[in-house]
Short mmCIF file of C-alpha atoms and ligand atoms in Angstrom, two decimals:
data_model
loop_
_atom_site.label_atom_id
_atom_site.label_comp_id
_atom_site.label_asym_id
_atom_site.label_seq_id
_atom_site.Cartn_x
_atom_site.Cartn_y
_atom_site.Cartn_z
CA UNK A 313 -17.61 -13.63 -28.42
CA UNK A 314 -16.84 -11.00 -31.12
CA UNK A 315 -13.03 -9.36 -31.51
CA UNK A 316 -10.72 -9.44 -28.31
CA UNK A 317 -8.17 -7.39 -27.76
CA UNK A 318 -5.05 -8.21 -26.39
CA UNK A 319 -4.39 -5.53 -24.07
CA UNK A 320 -0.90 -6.84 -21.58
CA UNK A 321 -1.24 -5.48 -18.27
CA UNK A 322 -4.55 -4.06 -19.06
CA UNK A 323 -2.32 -0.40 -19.87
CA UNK A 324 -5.86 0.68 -22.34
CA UNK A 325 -8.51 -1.12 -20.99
CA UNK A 326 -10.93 0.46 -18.22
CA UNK A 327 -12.36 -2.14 -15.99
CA UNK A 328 -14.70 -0.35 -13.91
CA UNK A 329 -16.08 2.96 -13.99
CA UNK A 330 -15.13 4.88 -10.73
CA UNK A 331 -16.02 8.08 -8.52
CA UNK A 332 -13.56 8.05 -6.07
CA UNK A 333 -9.47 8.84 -7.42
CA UNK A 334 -8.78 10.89 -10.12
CA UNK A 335 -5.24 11.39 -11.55
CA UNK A 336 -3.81 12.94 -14.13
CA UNK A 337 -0.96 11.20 -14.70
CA UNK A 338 0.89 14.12 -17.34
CA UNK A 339 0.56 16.73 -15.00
CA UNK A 340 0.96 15.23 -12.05
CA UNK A 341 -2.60 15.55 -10.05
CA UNK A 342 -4.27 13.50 -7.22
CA UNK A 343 -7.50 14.17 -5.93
CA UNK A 344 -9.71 11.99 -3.71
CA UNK A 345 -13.23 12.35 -4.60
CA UNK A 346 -12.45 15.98 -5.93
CA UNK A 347 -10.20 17.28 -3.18
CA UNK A 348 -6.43 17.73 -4.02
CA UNK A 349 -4.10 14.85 -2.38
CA UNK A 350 -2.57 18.50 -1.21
CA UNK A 351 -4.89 19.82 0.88
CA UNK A 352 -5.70 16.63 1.74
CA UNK A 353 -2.03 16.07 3.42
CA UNK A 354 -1.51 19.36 5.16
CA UNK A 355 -4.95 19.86 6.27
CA UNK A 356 -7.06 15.97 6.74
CA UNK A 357 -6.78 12.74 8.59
CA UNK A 358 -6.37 9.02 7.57
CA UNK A 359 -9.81 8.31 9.51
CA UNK A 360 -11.56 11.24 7.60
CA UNK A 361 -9.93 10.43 4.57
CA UNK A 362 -11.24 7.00 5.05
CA UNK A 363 -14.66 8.24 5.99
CA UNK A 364 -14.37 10.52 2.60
CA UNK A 365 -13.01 7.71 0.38
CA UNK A 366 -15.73 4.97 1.43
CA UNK A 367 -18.61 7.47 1.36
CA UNK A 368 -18.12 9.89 -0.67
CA UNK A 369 -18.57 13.38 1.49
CA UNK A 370 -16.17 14.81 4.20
CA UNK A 371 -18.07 14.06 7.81
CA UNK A 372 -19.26 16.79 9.33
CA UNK A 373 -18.75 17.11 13.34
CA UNK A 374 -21.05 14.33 14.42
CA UNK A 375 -20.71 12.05 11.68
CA UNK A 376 -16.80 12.31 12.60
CA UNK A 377 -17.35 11.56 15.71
CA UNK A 378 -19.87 8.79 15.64
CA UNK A 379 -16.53 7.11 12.91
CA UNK A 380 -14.06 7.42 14.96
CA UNK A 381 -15.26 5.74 18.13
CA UNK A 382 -16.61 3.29 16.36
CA UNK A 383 -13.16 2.49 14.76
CA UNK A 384 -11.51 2.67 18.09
CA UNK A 385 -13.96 0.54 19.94
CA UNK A 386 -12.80 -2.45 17.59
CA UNK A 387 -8.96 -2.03 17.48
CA UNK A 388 -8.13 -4.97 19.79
CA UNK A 389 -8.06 -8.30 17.83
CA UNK A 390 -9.07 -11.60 19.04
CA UNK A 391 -6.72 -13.47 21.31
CA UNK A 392 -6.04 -16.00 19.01
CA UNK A 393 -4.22 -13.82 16.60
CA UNK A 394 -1.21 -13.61 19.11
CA UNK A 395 -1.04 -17.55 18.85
CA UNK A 396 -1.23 -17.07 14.98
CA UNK A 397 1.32 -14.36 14.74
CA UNK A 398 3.38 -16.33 16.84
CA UNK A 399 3.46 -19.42 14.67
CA UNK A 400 5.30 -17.75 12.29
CA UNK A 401 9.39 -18.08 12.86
CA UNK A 402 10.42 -14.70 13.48
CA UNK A 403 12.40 -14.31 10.55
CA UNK A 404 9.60 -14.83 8.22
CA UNK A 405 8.99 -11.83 6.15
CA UNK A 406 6.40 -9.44 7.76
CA UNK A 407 3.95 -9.27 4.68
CA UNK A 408 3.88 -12.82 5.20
CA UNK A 409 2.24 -12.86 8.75
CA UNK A 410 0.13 -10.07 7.60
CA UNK A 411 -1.46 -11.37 4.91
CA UNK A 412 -2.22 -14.39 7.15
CA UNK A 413 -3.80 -12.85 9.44
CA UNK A 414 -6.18 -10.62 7.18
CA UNK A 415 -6.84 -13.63 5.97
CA UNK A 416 -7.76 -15.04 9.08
CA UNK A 417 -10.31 -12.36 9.77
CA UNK A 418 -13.59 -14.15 8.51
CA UNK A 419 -12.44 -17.23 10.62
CA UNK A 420 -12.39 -14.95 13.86
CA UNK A 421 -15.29 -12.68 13.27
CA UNK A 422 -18.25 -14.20 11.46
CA UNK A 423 -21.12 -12.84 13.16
CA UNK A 424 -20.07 -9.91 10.62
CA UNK A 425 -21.71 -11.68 7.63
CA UNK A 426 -24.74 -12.83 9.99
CA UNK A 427 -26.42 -9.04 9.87
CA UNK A 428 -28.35 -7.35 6.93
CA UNK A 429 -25.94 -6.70 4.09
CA UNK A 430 -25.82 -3.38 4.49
CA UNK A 431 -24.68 -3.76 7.84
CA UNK A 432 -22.52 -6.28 6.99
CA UNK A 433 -20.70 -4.40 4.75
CA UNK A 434 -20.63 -1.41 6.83
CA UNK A 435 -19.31 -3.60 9.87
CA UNK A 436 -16.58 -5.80 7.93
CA UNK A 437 -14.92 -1.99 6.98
CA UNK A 438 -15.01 -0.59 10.38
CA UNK A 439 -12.84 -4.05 11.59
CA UNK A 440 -10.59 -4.09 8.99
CA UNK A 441 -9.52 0.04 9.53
CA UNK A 442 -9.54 -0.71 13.14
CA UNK A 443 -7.76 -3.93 13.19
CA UNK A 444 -5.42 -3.90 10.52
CA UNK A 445 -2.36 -1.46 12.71
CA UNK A 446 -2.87 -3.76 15.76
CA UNK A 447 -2.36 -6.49 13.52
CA UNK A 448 0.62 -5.07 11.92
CA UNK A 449 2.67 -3.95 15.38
CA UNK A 450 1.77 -7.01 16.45
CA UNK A 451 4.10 -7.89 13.78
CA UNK A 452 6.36 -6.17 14.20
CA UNK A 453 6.93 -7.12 17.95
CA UNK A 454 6.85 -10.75 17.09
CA UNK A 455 9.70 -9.78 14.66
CA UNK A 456 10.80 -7.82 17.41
CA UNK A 457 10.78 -10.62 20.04
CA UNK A 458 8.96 -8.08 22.10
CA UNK A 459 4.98 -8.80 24.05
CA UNK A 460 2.29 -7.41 22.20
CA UNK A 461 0.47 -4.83 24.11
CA UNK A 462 -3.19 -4.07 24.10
CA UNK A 463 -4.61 -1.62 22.31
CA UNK A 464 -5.37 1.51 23.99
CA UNK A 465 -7.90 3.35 21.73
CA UNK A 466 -7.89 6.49 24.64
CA UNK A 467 -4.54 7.29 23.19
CA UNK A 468 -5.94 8.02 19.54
CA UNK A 469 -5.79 5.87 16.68
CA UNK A 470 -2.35 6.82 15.39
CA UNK A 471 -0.87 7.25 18.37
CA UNK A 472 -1.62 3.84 19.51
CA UNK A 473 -0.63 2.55 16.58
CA UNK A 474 2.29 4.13 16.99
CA UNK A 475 2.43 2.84 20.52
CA UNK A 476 1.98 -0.94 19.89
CA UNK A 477 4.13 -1.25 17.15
CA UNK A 478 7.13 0.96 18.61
CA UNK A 479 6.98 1.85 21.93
CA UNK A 480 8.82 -0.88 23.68
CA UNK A 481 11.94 -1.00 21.09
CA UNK A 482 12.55 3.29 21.13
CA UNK A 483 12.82 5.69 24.55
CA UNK A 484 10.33 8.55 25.05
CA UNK A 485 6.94 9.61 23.72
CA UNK A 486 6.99 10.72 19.73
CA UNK A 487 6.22 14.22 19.75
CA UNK A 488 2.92 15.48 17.79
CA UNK A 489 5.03 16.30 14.58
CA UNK A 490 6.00 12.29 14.49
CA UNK A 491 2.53 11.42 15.06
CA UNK A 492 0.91 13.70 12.02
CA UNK A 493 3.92 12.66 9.46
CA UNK A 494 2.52 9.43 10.68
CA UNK A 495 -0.95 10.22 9.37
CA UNK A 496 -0.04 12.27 6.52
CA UNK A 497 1.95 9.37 5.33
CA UNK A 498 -0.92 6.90 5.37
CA UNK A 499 -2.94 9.54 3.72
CA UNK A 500 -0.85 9.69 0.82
CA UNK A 501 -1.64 6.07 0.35
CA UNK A 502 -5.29 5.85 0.89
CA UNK A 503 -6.14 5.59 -2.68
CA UNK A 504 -4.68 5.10 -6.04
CA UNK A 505 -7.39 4.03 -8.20
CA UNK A 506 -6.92 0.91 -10.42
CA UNK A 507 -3.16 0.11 -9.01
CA UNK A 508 -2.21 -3.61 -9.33
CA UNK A 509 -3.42 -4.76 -5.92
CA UNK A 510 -7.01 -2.69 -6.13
CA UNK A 511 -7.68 -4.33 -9.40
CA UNK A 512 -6.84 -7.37 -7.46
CA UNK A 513 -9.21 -6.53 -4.68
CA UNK A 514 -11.79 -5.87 -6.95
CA UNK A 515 -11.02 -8.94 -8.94
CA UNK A 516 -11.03 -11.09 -6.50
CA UNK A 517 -14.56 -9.54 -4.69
CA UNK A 518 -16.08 -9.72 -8.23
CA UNK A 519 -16.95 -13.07 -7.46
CA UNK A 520 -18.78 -12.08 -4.59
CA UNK A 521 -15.93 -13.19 -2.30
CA UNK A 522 -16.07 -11.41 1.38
CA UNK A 523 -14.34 -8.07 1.89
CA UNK A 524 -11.78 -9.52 4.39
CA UNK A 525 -10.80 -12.17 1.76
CA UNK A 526 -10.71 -9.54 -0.85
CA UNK A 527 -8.36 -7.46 0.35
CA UNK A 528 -5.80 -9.99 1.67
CA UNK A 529 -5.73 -10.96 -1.86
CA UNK A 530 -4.53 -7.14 -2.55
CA UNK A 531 -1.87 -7.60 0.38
CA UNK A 532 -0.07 -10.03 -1.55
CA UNK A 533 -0.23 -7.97 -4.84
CA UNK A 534 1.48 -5.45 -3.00
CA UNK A 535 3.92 -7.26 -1.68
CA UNK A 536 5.33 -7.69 -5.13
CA UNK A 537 8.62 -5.53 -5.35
CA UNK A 538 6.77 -3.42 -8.50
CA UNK A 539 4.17 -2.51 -6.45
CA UNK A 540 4.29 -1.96 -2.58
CA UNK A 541 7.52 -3.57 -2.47
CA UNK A 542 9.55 -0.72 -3.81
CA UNK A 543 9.69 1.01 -0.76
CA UNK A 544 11.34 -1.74 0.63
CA UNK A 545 13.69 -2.08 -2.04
CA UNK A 546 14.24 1.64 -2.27
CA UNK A 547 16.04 1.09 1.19
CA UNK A 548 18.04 -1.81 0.09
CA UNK A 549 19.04 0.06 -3.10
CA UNK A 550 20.50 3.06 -1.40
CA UNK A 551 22.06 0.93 1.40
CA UNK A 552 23.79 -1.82 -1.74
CA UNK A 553 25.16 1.64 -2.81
CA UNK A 554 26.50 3.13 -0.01
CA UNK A 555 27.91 0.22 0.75
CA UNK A 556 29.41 -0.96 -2.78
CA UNK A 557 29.57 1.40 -5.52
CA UNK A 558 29.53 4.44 -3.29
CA UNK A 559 28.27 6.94 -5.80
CA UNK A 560 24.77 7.13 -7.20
CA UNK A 561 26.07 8.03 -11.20
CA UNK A 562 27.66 4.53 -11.35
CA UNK A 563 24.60 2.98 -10.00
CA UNK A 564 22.65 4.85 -12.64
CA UNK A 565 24.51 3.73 -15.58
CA UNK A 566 24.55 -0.02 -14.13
CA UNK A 567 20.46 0.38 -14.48
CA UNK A 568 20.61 1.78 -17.95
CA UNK A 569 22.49 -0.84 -19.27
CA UNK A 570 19.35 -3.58 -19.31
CA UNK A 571 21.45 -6.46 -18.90
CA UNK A 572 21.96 -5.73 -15.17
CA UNK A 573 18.22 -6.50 -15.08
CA UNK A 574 18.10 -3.42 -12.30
CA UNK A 575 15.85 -1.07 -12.11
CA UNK A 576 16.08 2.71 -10.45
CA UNK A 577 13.81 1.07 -7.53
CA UNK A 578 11.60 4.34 -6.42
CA UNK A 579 11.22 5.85 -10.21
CA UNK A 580 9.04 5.57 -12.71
CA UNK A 581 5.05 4.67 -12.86
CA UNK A 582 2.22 3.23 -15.11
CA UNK A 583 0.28 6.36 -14.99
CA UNK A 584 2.69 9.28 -13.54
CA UNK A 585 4.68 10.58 -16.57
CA UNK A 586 5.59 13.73 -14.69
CA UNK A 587 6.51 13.88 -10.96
CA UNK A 588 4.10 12.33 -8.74
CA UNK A 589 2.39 14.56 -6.46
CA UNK A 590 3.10 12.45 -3.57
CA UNK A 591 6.41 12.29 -3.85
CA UNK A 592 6.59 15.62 -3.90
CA UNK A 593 5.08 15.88 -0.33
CA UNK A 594 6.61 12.91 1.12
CA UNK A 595 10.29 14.77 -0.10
CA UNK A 596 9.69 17.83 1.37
CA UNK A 597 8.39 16.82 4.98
CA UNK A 598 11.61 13.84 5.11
CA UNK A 599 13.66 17.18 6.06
CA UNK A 600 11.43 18.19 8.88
CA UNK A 601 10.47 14.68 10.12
CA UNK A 602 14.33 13.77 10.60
CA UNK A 603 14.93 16.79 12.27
CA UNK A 604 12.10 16.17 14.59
CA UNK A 605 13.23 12.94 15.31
CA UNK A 606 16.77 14.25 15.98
CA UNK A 607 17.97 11.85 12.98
CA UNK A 608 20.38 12.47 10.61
CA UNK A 609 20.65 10.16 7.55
CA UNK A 610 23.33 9.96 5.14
CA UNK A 611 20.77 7.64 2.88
CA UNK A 612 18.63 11.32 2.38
CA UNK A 613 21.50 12.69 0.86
CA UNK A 614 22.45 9.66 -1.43
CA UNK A 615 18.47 9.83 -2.18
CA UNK A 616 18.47 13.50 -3.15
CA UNK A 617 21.85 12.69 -5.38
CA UNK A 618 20.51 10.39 -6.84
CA UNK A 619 16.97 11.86 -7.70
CA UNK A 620 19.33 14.49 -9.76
CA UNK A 621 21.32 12.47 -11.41
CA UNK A 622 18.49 10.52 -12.61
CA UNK A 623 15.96 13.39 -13.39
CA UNK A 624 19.17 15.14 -15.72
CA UNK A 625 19.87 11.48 -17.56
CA UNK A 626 18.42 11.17 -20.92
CA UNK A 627 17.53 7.54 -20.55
CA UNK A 628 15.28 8.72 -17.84
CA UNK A 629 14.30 12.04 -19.24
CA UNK A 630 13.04 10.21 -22.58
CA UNK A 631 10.92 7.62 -20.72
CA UNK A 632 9.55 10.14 -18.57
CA UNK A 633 10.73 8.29 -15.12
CA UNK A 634 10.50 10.46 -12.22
CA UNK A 635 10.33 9.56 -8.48
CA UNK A 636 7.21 7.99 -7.07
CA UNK A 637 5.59 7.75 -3.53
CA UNK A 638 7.99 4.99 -2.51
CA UNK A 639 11.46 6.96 -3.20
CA UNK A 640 11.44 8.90 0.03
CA UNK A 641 8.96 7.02 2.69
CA UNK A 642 11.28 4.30 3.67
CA UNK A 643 13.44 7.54 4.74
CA UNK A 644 10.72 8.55 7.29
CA UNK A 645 9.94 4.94 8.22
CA UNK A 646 13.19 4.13 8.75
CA UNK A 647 14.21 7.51 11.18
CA UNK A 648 11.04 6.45 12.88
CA UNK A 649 12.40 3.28 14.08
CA UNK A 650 10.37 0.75 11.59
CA UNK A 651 12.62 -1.58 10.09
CA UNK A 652 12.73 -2.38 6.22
CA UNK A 653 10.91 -5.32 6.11
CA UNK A 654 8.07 -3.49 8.06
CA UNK A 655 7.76 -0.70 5.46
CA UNK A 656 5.08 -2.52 2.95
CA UNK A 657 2.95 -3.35 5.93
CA UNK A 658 2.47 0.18 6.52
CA UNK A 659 2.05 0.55 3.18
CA UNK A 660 -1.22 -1.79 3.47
CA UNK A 661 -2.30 0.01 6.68
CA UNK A 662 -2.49 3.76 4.72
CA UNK A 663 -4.02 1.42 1.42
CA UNK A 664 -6.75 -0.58 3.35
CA UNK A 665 -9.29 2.77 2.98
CA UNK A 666 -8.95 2.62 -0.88
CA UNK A 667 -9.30 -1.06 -1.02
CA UNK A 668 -12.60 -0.94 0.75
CA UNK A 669 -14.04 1.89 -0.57
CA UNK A 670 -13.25 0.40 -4.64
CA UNK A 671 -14.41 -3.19 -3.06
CA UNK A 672 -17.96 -1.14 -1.75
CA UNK A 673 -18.25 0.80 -4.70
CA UNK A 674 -17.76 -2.21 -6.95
CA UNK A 675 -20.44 -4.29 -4.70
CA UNK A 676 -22.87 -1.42 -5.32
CA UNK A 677 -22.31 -0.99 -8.85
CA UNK A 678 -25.14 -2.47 -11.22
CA UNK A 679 -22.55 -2.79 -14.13
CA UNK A 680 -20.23 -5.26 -11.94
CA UNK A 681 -19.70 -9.12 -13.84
CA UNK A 682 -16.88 -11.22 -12.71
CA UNK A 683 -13.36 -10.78 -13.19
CA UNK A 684 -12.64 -12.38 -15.94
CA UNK A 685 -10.20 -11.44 -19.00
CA UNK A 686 -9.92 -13.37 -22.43
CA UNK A 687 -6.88 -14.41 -23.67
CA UNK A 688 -5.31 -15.38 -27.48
CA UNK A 689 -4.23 -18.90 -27.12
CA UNK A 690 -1.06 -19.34 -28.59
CA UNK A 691 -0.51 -23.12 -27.78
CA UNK A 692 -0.59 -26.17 -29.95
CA UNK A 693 -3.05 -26.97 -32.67
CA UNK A 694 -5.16 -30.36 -31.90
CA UNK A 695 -2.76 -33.31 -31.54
CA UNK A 696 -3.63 -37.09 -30.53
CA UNK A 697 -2.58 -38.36 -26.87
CA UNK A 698 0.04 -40.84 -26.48
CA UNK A 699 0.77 -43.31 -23.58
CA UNK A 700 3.35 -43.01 -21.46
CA UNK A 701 4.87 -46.59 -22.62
CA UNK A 702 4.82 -45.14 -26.15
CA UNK A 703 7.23 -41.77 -25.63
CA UNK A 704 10.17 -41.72 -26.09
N1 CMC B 1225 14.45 2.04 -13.65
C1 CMC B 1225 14.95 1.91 -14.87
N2 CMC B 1225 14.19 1.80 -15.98
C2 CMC B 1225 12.87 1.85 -15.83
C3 CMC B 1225 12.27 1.99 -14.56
C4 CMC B 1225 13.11 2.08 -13.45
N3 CMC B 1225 12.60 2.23 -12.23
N4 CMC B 1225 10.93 2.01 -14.70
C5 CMC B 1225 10.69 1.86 -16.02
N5 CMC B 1225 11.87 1.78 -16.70
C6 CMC B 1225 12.02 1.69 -18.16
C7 CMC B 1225 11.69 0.31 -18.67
O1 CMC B 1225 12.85 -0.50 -18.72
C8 CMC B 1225 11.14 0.62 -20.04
O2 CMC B 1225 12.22 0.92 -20.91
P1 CMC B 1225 12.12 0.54 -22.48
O3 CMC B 1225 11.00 1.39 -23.03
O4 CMC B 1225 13.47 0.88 -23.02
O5 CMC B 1225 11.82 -0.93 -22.55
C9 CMC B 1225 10.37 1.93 -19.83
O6 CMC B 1225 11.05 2.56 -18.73
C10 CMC B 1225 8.89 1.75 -19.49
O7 CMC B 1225 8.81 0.86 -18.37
P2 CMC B 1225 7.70 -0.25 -18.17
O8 CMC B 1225 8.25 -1.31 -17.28
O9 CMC B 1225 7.16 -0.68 -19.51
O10 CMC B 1225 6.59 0.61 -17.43
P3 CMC B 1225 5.36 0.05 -16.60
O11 CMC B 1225 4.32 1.08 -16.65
O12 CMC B 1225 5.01 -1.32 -17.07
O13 CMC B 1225 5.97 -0.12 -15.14
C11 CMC B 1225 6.65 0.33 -12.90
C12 CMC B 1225 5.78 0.79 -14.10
C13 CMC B 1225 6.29 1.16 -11.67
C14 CMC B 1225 6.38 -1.14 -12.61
C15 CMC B 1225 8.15 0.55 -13.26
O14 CMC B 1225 8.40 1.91 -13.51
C16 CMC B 1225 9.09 0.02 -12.18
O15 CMC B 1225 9.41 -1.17 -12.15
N6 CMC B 1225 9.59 0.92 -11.25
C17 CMC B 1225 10.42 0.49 -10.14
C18 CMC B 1225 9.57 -0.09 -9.03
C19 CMC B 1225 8.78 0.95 -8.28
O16 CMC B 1225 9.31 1.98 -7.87
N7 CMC B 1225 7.49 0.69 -8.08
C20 CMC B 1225 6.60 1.56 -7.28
C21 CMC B 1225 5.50 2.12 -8.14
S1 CMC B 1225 4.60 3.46 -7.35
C22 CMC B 1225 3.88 2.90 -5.89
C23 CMC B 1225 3.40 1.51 -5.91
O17 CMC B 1225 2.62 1.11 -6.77
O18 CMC B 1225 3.78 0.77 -5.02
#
């Protein structure tokens, strides 16, 4: 009742009141519950960042320790999610299967919901970190046409991951610089507040719907090409214009002429209207991570080309369009050995630690109602039925 305001794409209305990601979008700042996304990258983990994000306070020693082997004691997965995974045709898209098989979850694992809440809760986020990467090399070897392993949690958490997903398709061992771009990556994505698929998550738990449930319903947000889809399309972008126009200013002046419908896949962002921080991090270790991997990749120079070209143009100067996280991952990804279609997948593995700490906060929050927006109905006035003998 009372006024409603008609607010598209929510861009001025707050939904929830949170304690967990702050950004300021002008200047360019990321912090998870205070720290800066900074230190955060050179100096954390994804399973203390996890830890930090779902409960507020860094871990000390213990409380590290007691997390992590917890985590690892659950990364295998049910049998039965081979036979699922393998349903799929193997040229289904990845996100796909995923999203499938998160939402499989409360179908494999119910005795979750049979303990206290508390413990529930609690129990349900400890599965979904540790099961989530298993789930998504599993994937990936389907796609692959390779066996899926089992997980190893002796090896570490990223490291196994790392293991399952590409150790049977690339020679050697990745070295320890492989493994922490690995886990600074998925750090960078841990959190973003009220992005389109966490306002999905917590729309969809707002109605009390399970945490498993919940966040498969943020997969498929962000497997929209707006959202965690860019990196993907980042990848295709660069390789259409290496492989067609063969410079980047002519595929800049095809996206600011509207009528191509294409966008600089990469740039621009809702709340970023300066560089965004991550981006920032994510282009400065691409250099390193190549050259650790021994790659070369003519795509990282048609990137940075592009980047200035774009950040010198006056259509993207005056709508404040600068790079964002997905302009340079698919870089590292790719040099790594994932291919394209795996790269939003990984993007849900770093996001699943955001998604259940905003789905826990939200659960706890005293102010939560449903999900539930107005609209302003623009359809017909009243009008009288008529049978279908009777139209013409
Ligand atoms: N290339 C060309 N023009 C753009 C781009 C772009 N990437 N992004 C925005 N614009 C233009 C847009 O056409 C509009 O121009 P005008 O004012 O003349 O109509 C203006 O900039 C504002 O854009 P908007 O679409 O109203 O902005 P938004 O806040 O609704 O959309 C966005 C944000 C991220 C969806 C959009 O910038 C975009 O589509 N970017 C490309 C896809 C992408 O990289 N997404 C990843 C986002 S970050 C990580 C993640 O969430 O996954």
């Amino acid at each position: 009742t009372g006024v409603v305001t008609y607010d598209p794409g929510f861009m001025n209305t707050a939904a929830c009141r949170s304690e967990i990601t702050y950004i300021d979008g002008d200047a360019g700042i990321l912090r998870y519950r205070g720290y800066p996304i900074e230190q955060l990258a050179a100096r954390s983990t994804y399973l203390e960042v996890s830890y930090l994000l779902a409960k507020g306070e860094l871990p000390t020693p213990a409380q590290y320790e007691a997390f992590e082997t917890r985590v690892l004691r659950h990364t295998h997965v049910h049998e039965g999610f081979r036979a699922l995974i393998r349903a799929f045709p193997r040229t289904a898209h990845p996100m796909a299967i995923v999203s499938s098989a998160i939402s499989a979850l409360p179908g494999f694992y119910p005795e979750v919901f049979e303990t206290s809440d508390d413990e529930a809760e609690e129990l349900a986020s400890i599965l979904l970190l540790a099961k989530t990467p298993t789930i998504v090399a599993y994937v990936l070897n389907h796609v692959n046409g390779e066996e899926m392993l089992d997980a190893e949690p002796s090896h570490g958490f990223i490291e196994d991951f790392l293991r399952l997903a590409l150790g049977q398709s690339r020679e050697g061992e990745f070295g320890p610089e492989v493994v922490a771009a690995m886990d600074m990556l998925f750090v960078l994505h841990a959190d973003h507040e009220q992005n389109c698929s966490t306002a999905t998550v917590r729309a969809v738990g707002s109605a009390d719907t399970n945490l498993f449930l919940s966040v498969a319903a943020g997969i498929n947000a962000l497997s929209g090409p707006k959202h965690g889809g860019a990196n993907e399309a980042v990848l295709s972008m660069l390789e259409e214009i290496r492989d067609t126009h063969g410079d980047a200013g002519s595929f800049v002046t095809k996206v600011k002429d509207k009528a191509s419908g294409a966008r600089l896949m990469g740039f621009g962002h809702r709340v970023y209207k300066n560089y965004d921080p991550r981006a920032a991090i994510v282009k400065e270790a691409t250099d390193s991570v190549l050259k650790a991997l021994g790659a070369r990749d003519e795509l990282l120079d048609l990137a940075m080309g592009l980047e200035e070209i774009a950040l010198s143009d006056e259509y993207f100067v005056q709508r404040k369009l600068y790079p964002n996280v997905d302009f340079y991952t698919g870089l590292i990804y790719r040099a790594m050995g994932f291919p394209t279609s795996m790269f939003t997948p990984l993007f849900a593995v770093g996001r699943t630690p955001g998604w259940i700490a905003q789905w826990r906060e939200m659960m706890h929050d005293p102010a939560t109602k449903i999900a539930r927006p107005r609209q302003v109905y623009t359809g017909p006035d009243e009008r009288d039925f008529v049978a279908l003998s009777e139209r013409r």
